[in-house]
XYZ file of C-alpha atoms in Angstrom:
553
model
C 189.472 -41.978 134.633
C 185.860 -42.720 135.633
C 183.213 -41.682 133.157
C 181.389 -39.633 135.769
C 184.392 -37.419 136.554
C 184.177 -35.344 133.389
C 180.618 -34.121 133.984
C 181.467 -33.387 137.601
C 184.502 -31.349 136.574
C 182.449 -29.577 133.932
C 179.899 -28.622 136.575
C 182.621 -27.313 138.877
C 184.192 -25.348 136.047
C 180.843 -23.824 135.142
C 180.140 -22.469 138.622
C 182.311 -19.313 138.364
C 180.652 -18.468 135.045
C 177.214 -18.928 136.619
C 178.208 -16.626 139.448
C 179.442 -14.072 136.919
C 176.116 -14.265 135.115
C 174.170 -13.847 138.337
C 176.313 -10.887 139.394
C 176.085 -9.323 135.939
C 172.309 -9.593 135.696
C 171.969 -8.360 139.271
C 173.912 -5.190 138.443
C 171.889 -4.516 135.306
C 168.567 -5.302 137.003
C 169.371 -3.091 139.993
C 170.169 -0.151 137.727
C 167.101 -0.754 135.537
C 164.720 -0.829 138.499
C 166.248 1.922 140.651
C 167.797 4.490 138.275
C 165.661 7.626 138.171
C 163.435 6.771 141.127
C 165.491 8.277 143.934
C 167.771 11.247 144.582
C 165.478 13.621 142.731
C 162.468 15.852 143.375
C 158.912 15.301 142.038
C 158.636 16.363 138.409
C 155.863 17.704 136.228
C 153.336 16.949 135.167
C 151.335 14.168 136.820
C 153.851 13.308 139.519
C 153.413 16.676 141.222
C 149.746 16.174 142.011
C 150.321 12.473 142.797
C 152.721 13.411 145.600
C 150.204 16.012 146.775
C 147.516 13.334 147.060
C 149.870 10.978 148.914
C 150.802 13.829 151.273
C 147.126 14.343 152.149
C 146.668 10.617 152.758
C 149.686 10.426 155.056
C 149.199 13.701 156.949
C 145.392 13.925 157.072
C 144.347 10.264 156.650
C 142.294 11.256 153.571
C 142.001 7.653 152.364
C 138.426 7.428 151.110
C 138.456 10.641 149.076
C 141.725 11.439 147.257
C 142.496 15.019 148.227
C 144.794 17.495 146.501
C 145.768 20.630 148.422
C 142.600 20.537 150.510
C 140.154 19.774 147.665
C 138.717 16.421 146.493
C 140.498 15.038 143.428
C 138.262 12.482 141.749
C 140.001 12.119 138.405
C 141.518 8.733 139.312
C 140.807 5.879 141.708
C 143.146 5.645 144.705
C 144.888 2.229 144.533
C 148.329 3.482 143.479
C 148.050 6.383 145.926
C 147.102 3.971 148.724
C 150.210 1.898 148.019
C 152.366 5.027 147.909
C 150.891 6.247 151.196
C 151.689 2.876 152.771
C 155.324 2.923 151.623
C 155.609 6.575 152.682
C 154.309 5.726 156.154
C 156.806 2.860 156.424
C 159.916 4.498 155.008
C 159.540 8.255 155.508
C 162.351 9.414 157.753
C 165.256 7.537 156.224
C 163.833 8.752 152.904
C 161.980 11.909 151.938
C 158.256 11.381 151.523
C 158.362 11.583 147.735
C 161.205 9.043 147.594
C 159.501 6.712 150.075
C 156.342 6.946 147.962
C 158.269 5.815 144.871
C 159.026 2.474 146.501
C 155.565 1.738 145.100
C 157.128 1.978 141.634
C 159.634 -0.708 142.604
C 156.834 -2.988 143.792
C 154.836 -2.416 140.599
C 157.849 -3.003 138.338
C 158.754 -6.256 140.096
C 155.134 -7.402 140.326
C 154.512 -6.824 136.609
C 157.726 -8.683 135.705
C 156.810 -11.632 137.964
C 153.251 -11.903 136.603
C 154.548 -11.671 133.027
C 157.231 -14.321 133.620
C 154.635 -16.674 135.099
C 152.335 -16.119 132.106
C 155.203 -16.823 129.707
C 156.103 -19.994 131.632
C 152.568 -21.322 131.201
C 152.123 -20.216 127.578
C 155.613 -20.775 126.157
C 157.623 -22.839 128.620
C 160.235 -22.036 131.235
C 162.968 -21.109 128.751
C 160.871 -18.284 127.311
C 159.922 -16.788 130.668
C 163.182 -14.854 130.940
C 162.816 -13.585 127.383
C 159.395 -12.121 128.216
C 160.892 -10.135 131.095
C 163.766 -8.997 128.877
C 161.340 -7.799 126.207
C 159.460 -5.833 128.848
C 162.744 -4.287 129.993
C 163.650 -3.564 126.362
C 160.882 -0.956 126.050
C 162.230 2.599 126.451
C 158.613 3.734 126.881
C 158.148 1.576 129.985
C 161.637 2.361 131.276
C 160.995 6.106 131.141
C 157.476 6.312 132.539
C 157.941 3.689 135.236
C 160.119 6.307 136.967
C 157.095 8.508 137.692
C 154.685 7.980 140.560
C 151.520 8.161 138.478
C 148.339 6.105 138.398
C 149.041 4.813 134.874
C 151.909 2.562 135.974
C 149.417 0.618 138.087
C 147.648 -0.365 134.861
C 150.818 -2.115 133.666
C 150.697 -4.372 136.729
C 146.960 -4.941 136.218
C 147.630 -5.685 132.537
C 150.292 -8.273 133.434
C 147.874 -9.906 135.873
C 145.169 -9.900 133.185
C 147.277 -11.694 130.563
C 148.347 -14.175 133.224
C 144.684 -14.947 133.839
C 143.949 -15.137 130.100
C 146.816 -17.565 129.533
C 145.702 -19.706 132.463
C 142.128 -19.680 131.168
C 143.218 -20.723 127.685
C 145.524 -23.440 129.007
C 142.887 -24.373 131.606
C 145.509 -24.003 134.302
C 144.583 -23.546 137.982
C 143.702 -20.168 139.494
C 142.703 -18.501 136.210
C 139.657 -16.935 137.841
C 141.727 -15.560 140.716
C 144.150 -13.796 138.373
C 141.385 -12.422 136.165
C 139.453 -11.108 139.150
C 142.527 -9.536 140.736
C 143.491 -7.900 137.425
C 140.045 -6.445 136.788
C 139.746 -5.204 140.379
C 143.211 -3.641 140.323
C 142.448 -1.978 136.992
C 139.166 -0.535 138.247
C 140.727 0.798 141.457
C 143.633 2.260 139.472
C 141.953 4.112 136.651
C 138.363 3.085 136.234
C 136.519 0.984 133.688
C 139.009 0.888 130.808
C 141.113 -2.155 131.698
C 138.259 -4.311 133.076
C 136.244 -3.515 129.944
C 139.011 -4.476 127.513
C 139.818 -7.569 129.573
C 136.160 -8.616 129.470
C 136.069 -8.176 125.685
C 139.220 -10.314 125.402
C 137.559 -13.092 127.419
C 134.445 -12.987 125.207
C 136.593 -13.034 122.068
C 138.588 -15.960 123.417
C 135.430 -17.981 124.062
C 134.111 -17.103 120.601
C 137.314 -18.195 118.833
C 138.000 -21.249 120.996
C 134.902 -23.502 121.143
C 136.887 -26.107 123.083
C 136.994 -23.657 126.005
C 133.235 -23.669 126.471
C 133.459 -26.176 129.267
C 132.204 -26.428 132.815
C 135.738 -25.872 134.119
C 136.009 -22.544 132.280
C 132.554 -21.495 133.481
C 133.602 -22.154 137.072
C 136.830 -20.203 136.495
C 134.886 -17.210 135.191
C 132.481 -17.445 138.103
C 135.463 -17.454 140.438
C 136.804 -14.340 138.733
C 133.544 -12.540 139.514
C 133.673 -13.706 143.124
C 137.200 -12.323 143.380
C 136.487 -9.146 141.411
C 133.333 -7.897 143.091
C 134.590 -7.471 146.684
C 137.771 -5.755 145.495
C 136.192 -3.525 142.878
C 133.038 -2.525 144.718
C 134.402 -1.893 148.215
C 135.736 1.602 147.525
C 133.054 2.759 145.020
C 130.164 1.620 147.230
C 131.686 3.224 150.329
C 132.294 6.411 148.370
C 128.744 6.394 146.988
C 127.314 5.780 150.466
C 129.249 8.582 152.172
C 129.891 11.052 149.322
C 127.357 10.502 146.507
C 128.273 13.735 144.727
C 131.955 12.757 144.640
C 131.029 9.275 143.433
C 129.135 10.820 140.517
C 132.134 13.055 139.827
C 134.451 10.033 139.659
C 132.207 7.548 137.853
C 130.040 9.613 135.521
C 132.218 12.653 134.896
C 135.772 11.322 134.977
C 135.102 7.834 133.563
C 132.060 7.913 131.316
C 132.191 11.650 130.563
C 135.878 11.682 129.616
C 135.404 8.717 127.298
C 132.316 10.049 125.532
C 133.452 13.678 125.564
C 130.393 14.974 127.405
C 132.533 16.078 130.374
C 134.947 18.036 128.144
C 137.852 17.066 130.403
C 141.332 15.772 129.725
C 143.583 16.010 126.700
C 141.741 16.080 123.383
C 142.233 12.889 121.388
C 144.212 13.844 118.274
C 143.537 10.611 116.455
C 145.816 11.365 113.519
C 148.730 11.546 115.952
C 147.768 8.617 118.156
C 148.779 5.867 115.717
C 152.233 7.353 114.915
C 152.731 7.970 118.632
C 151.835 4.364 119.400
C 154.146 3.144 116.657
C 157.064 5.063 118.159
C 156.332 4.549 121.849
C 155.782 0.792 121.624
C 159.029 0.062 119.796
C 160.671 -2.452 119.686
C 157.817 -4.589 121.023
C 155.092 -4.317 118.400
C 157.148 -5.356 115.302
C 158.453 -8.443 117.101
C 155.012 -9.271 118.480
C 153.537 -8.917 114.980
C 156.224 -11.220 113.566
C 155.528 -13.784 116.295
C 151.762 -13.779 115.700
C 152.185 -13.949 111.899
C 154.634 -16.845 112.155
C 152.332 -18.839 114.431
C 149.196 -18.193 112.384
C 150.857 -18.906 109.037
C 149.924 -22.423 107.973
C 148.276 -23.329 111.280
C 145.559 -20.741 111.609
C 144.278 -19.922 115.068
C 145.580 -23.218 116.409
C 149.067 -21.778 116.134
C 148.131 -19.144 118.701
C 147.101 -21.655 121.343
C 147.993 -20.158 124.701
C 148.351 -16.663 123.249
C 144.924 -15.985 121.724
C 143.597 -14.084 124.727
C 146.803 -12.059 125.013
C 146.617 -11.138 121.336
C 143.010 -10.012 121.682
C 143.831 -8.024 124.802
C 146.729 -6.244 123.063
C 144.664 -5.517 119.951
C 141.747 -4.215 121.989
C 143.521 -1.129 123.302
C 144.046 0.882 120.129
C 140.425 0.798 118.875
C 139.148 1.793 122.311
C 141.662 4.652 122.549
C 140.799 5.796 119.034
C 137.114 5.958 119.942
C 137.738 7.749 123.240
C 137.276 11.520 123.272
C 140.312 11.951 125.519
C 143.647 10.177 125.046
C 147.310 10.663 125.895
C 150.428 8.686 125.095
C 150.412 7.440 128.704
C 147.243 5.475 127.945
C 149.350 3.146 125.763
C 151.347 1.871 128.756
C 149.132 -1.183 129.493
C 150.002 -2.560 126.046
C 153.659 -3.180 126.913
C 152.963 -6.320 129.001
C 150.920 -8.273 126.383
C 153.264 -7.177 123.591
C 156.272 -8.373 125.619
C 154.664 -11.803 126.052
C 153.926 -12.042 122.333
C 157.453 -10.891 121.483
C 158.877 -13.660 123.671
C 157.159 -16.164 121.362
C 159.129 -14.931 118.363
C 161.766 -17.222 116.877
C 163.740 -15.756 113.963
C 163.333 -17.790 110.798
C 165.755 -18.257 107.934
C 169.545 -18.450 107.878
C 172.031 -16.567 110.069
C 172.185 -13.554 107.740
C 168.434 -13.143 107.668
C 168.220 -13.458 111.453
C 171.021 -10.926 111.893
C 169.314 -8.503 109.507
C 166.011 -8.866 111.379
C 167.703 -8.322 114.729
C 169.616 -5.309 113.382
C 166.377 -3.783 112.080
C 164.602 -4.284 115.400
C 167.535 -2.908 117.370
C 167.663 0.128 115.088
C 163.958 0.736 115.607
C 164.403 0.479 119.365
C 167.283 2.958 119.227
C 165.083 5.324 117.220
C 162.377 4.979 119.870
C 164.828 5.823 122.641
C 166.189 8.832 120.749
C 162.668 10.046 119.975
C 161.501 9.742 123.567
C 164.598 11.485 124.937
C 164.263 14.256 122.355
C 160.587 14.740 123.200
C 161.410 14.850 126.893
C 164.171 17.409 126.365
C 161.814 19.567 124.331
C 159.294 19.313 127.166
C 161.991 20.386 129.614
C 162.936 23.294 127.402
C 166.139 21.951 125.864
C 169.474 20.895 127.256
C 170.646 22.543 130.472
C 172.262 25.914 129.746
C 174.186 26.198 132.990
C 176.959 23.618 133.036
C 178.407 22.595 136.369
C 182.106 22.577 137.206
C 183.870 19.326 136.370
C 182.103 16.470 138.184
C 180.334 18.601 140.778
C 177.041 18.290 138.930
C 177.030 14.486 138.854
C 174.402 12.679 140.893
C 176.324 10.395 143.260
C 173.600 7.768 143.622
C 172.847 7.653 139.906
C 176.588 7.429 139.170
C 176.835 4.322 141.360
C 173.895 2.763 139.526
C 175.461 3.580 136.154
C 178.697 1.946 137.342
C 176.747 -1.118 138.519
C 174.999 -1.406 135.153
C 178.271 -1.047 133.251
C 180.018 -3.586 135.477
C 177.104 -5.981 135.041
C 177.221 -5.636 131.263
C 180.976 -6.285 131.233
C 180.555 -9.361 133.447
C 177.870 -10.724 131.137
C 180.032 -10.035 128.109
C 182.917 -11.855 129.770
C 180.640 -14.803 130.515
C 179.496 -14.892 126.884
C 175.899 -14.021 127.698
C 175.587 -10.984 125.419
C 175.475 -12.956 122.209
C 171.729 -12.502 122.306
C 170.871 -9.143 120.688
C 167.947 -8.794 123.100
C 170.175 -9.124 126.165
C 172.734 -6.769 124.612
C 170.035 -4.177 123.890
C 168.635 -4.312 127.430
C 172.115 -3.921 128.922
C 173.032 -1.072 126.583
C 169.705 0.677 127.199
C 170.167 0.410 130.968
C 173.733 1.713 130.917
C 172.781 4.622 128.653
C 169.776 5.533 130.787
C 171.683 5.380 134.074
C 174.629 7.354 132.661
C 172.331 10.070 131.260
C 170.629 10.408 134.639
C 173.978 10.646 136.415
C 174.996 13.502 134.123
C 171.799 15.515 133.862
C 169.639 14.685 136.874
C 170.707 17.698 138.995
C 169.994 20.088 136.128
C 166.687 18.365 135.351
C 165.721 18.762 139.003
C 166.182 22.509 138.712
C 164.287 22.543 135.427
C 161.267 20.419 136.277
C 161.166 20.379 140.075
C 159.574 23.000 142.312
C 161.632 22.861 145.519
C 163.684 26.029 145.032
C 160.981 28.309 143.691
C 158.198 27.167 146.056
C 160.410 27.140 149.145
C 161.331 30.734 148.410
C 157.726 31.626 147.562
C 156.432 30.231 150.864
C 159.091 32.149 152.781
C 158.038 35.401 151.079
C 154.321 35.114 151.946
C 153.606 37.922 154.462
C 153.030 36.486 157.945
C 149.687 36.851 159.661
C 147.513 36.508 156.547
C 144.248 34.828 157.540
C 144.007 33.186 154.120
C 145.940 32.978 150.847
C 144.166 32.938 147.492
C 145.534 31.561 144.225
C 144.800 32.058 140.558
C 145.977 29.989 137.610
C 147.780 27.290 139.619
C 147.831 23.909 137.885
C 147.228 20.625 139.661
C 150.930 19.774 139.983
C 151.732 23.280 141.200
C 149.024 23.106 143.874
C 150.315 19.745 145.081
C 153.911 20.927 145.206
C 153.006 24.209 146.928
C 151.318 22.147 149.630
C 154.309 19.785 149.815
C 157.126 22.324 149.917
C 155.402 25.400 151.297
C 152.629 23.856 153.428
C 150.234 26.298 151.757
C 146.573 25.501 151.100
C 145.166 28.285 148.968
C 141.608 29.394 148.206
C 141.331 29.131 144.450
C 139.689 32.002 142.609
C 138.416 29.512 140.016
C 136.790 27.345 142.702
C 135.542 29.826 145.323
C 135.840 33.425 144.047
C 133.820 34.941 146.904
C 136.065 33.604 149.677
C 139.219 34.161 147.631
C 138.334 37.837 147.217
C 138.580 38.305 150.993
C 142.158 36.990 151.204
C 144.836 39.695 151.549
C 147.443 37.596 149.702
C 147.136 36.192 146.186
C 149.515 33.736 144.489
C 149.374 33.903 140.710
C 150.729 31.549 138.094
C 151.273 33.303 134.765
C 151.865 31.332 131.569
C 154.214 33.583 129.646
C 154.370 31.310 126.636
C 150.627 31.735 126.097
C 150.776 35.501 126.414
C 154.006 35.823 124.455
C 155.354 38.311 126.977
C 158.749 38.424 128.686
C 158.660 38.363 132.519
C 159.243 42.100 132.842
C 156.242 42.933 130.654
C 153.767 40.494 132.199
C 150.542 41.831 133.679
C 151.252 42.966 137.190
C 148.832 42.106 140.059
C 145.735 44.092 138.950
C 144.252 45.884 141.950
C 147.030 44.653 144.260
C 150.696 45.280 144.920
C 153.347 42.899 143.624
C 155.296 41.578 146.577
C 157.508 38.938 144.904
C 157.880 37.042 141.671
C 160.118 34.212 140.537
C 160.444 31.192 138.293
C 162.378 27.973 137.966
C 165.815 27.889 136.395
C 165.658 28.956 132.727
C 161.854 28.581 132.739
C 160.460 30.946 130.115
C 156.916 29.595 130.347
C 155.766 29.785 133.977
C 156.085 32.729 136.328
C 154.908 32.764 139.955
C 153.953 35.938 141.737
C 152.820 37.028 145.205
C 150.341 39.883 145.237
C 149.400 41.735 148.422
C 146.292 43.827 148.940
C 147.057 47.530 149.227
C 145.813 49.338 152.377
């Protein structure tokens, strides 16, 4: 037998296994990316007003000034909303507007994974590029919040672009300036100065720690980043300042500088004692592995062991101090850390014998499971507990989510059959995806009733007396205003914003927070000076009550 026949036969024999691996990963990846994005309504809290802004962009071409229910909304820059408006314009019809808008989430998820894989290829080699993407997919925090159409997910893409530029700068690879400029511009147009500022500090720290990078080539790369950044970042702010200077001041000084310093007294108060434990839970299992990787590379070699990853490490470490100093902070603000932590985690190589490696992997997997359980428990508490009204047999299952759960399970079984689940990381990602997709298939219809607004606002809009020249509102939150516009096509005159005009409206829509008042619905205050025409709430919602009040003759 010729010597070359054995390798040829081995290659032929390996092809079915390769196809099984491709099919298995395709099933898992499809479920990871898609599950939770479609076949559901917009949910509280931030997604409600995000869909309202996209609706205004699509219906009224309000592209320069983000508009929510007829009023300017300058809390965030419009990049993510622009992308969502574009996908809504392209795909609305076959899909509902809110589902077409969430195609933006798919683009952001895939873009962040591609930028991260490219950064890992340059910093760690081709074999580690897949591991970086798997570590990103291993984060329950990213898996959960990437389902929502919110501005914060755009920062994850900008963060992945930023670490790609930092790695290229440190390795002196081509196009470093382009990636840095794109990342800073995308971050500014997504949520303001935070990401460009931390990225700039990471670049300065990298140059301070790496004297060998103070070269003409690096100077030209940084100059190129400015050339790329300035047209992207300044186009919208300058146009806004030129046409609407008051709204520019509202966005830049009030919602960026004022929120950070606390002078604006806006946003969630930064409870600093809770931020670190929250970060420790939300960023599992990434941060322990990233810490192990950095410690292993620094041990014995110093900073030279971090070659290729110094900028990424500085960028990841820069977020927590900035968030601790900020006057306003939420757990969502930790999202941009998942990309740099995933790259650092991909550099980890377990040391010691098989038992020590297995113990380390078991510990990390247990921490990740605790993170998933904690996030799900927190979400259920936010929803008000498990659904109380069970559906009959399988009637309550979401058909689309069930297919995705089946695809994820089939993919995991194919990978197991091909022997590709020996890696604990791959096994965790597959198990996380199957669990997530199966939970959505079981509880998505009930969660829609619990956190969506379609039923209550469709009925509310139908009960508004016809012929009213205007409708006032009192107490409506931002998500509720966006959803009332989306489902009921109602633009109200807010009492809080324009009390004089609102007082002339014969119809008033009230939102009452029963949990704050501690009153049951029957005992709530009842349309002072007006007649109650209708009231209702979402399924099992004991916190929010909506009411229509009509002026008495």
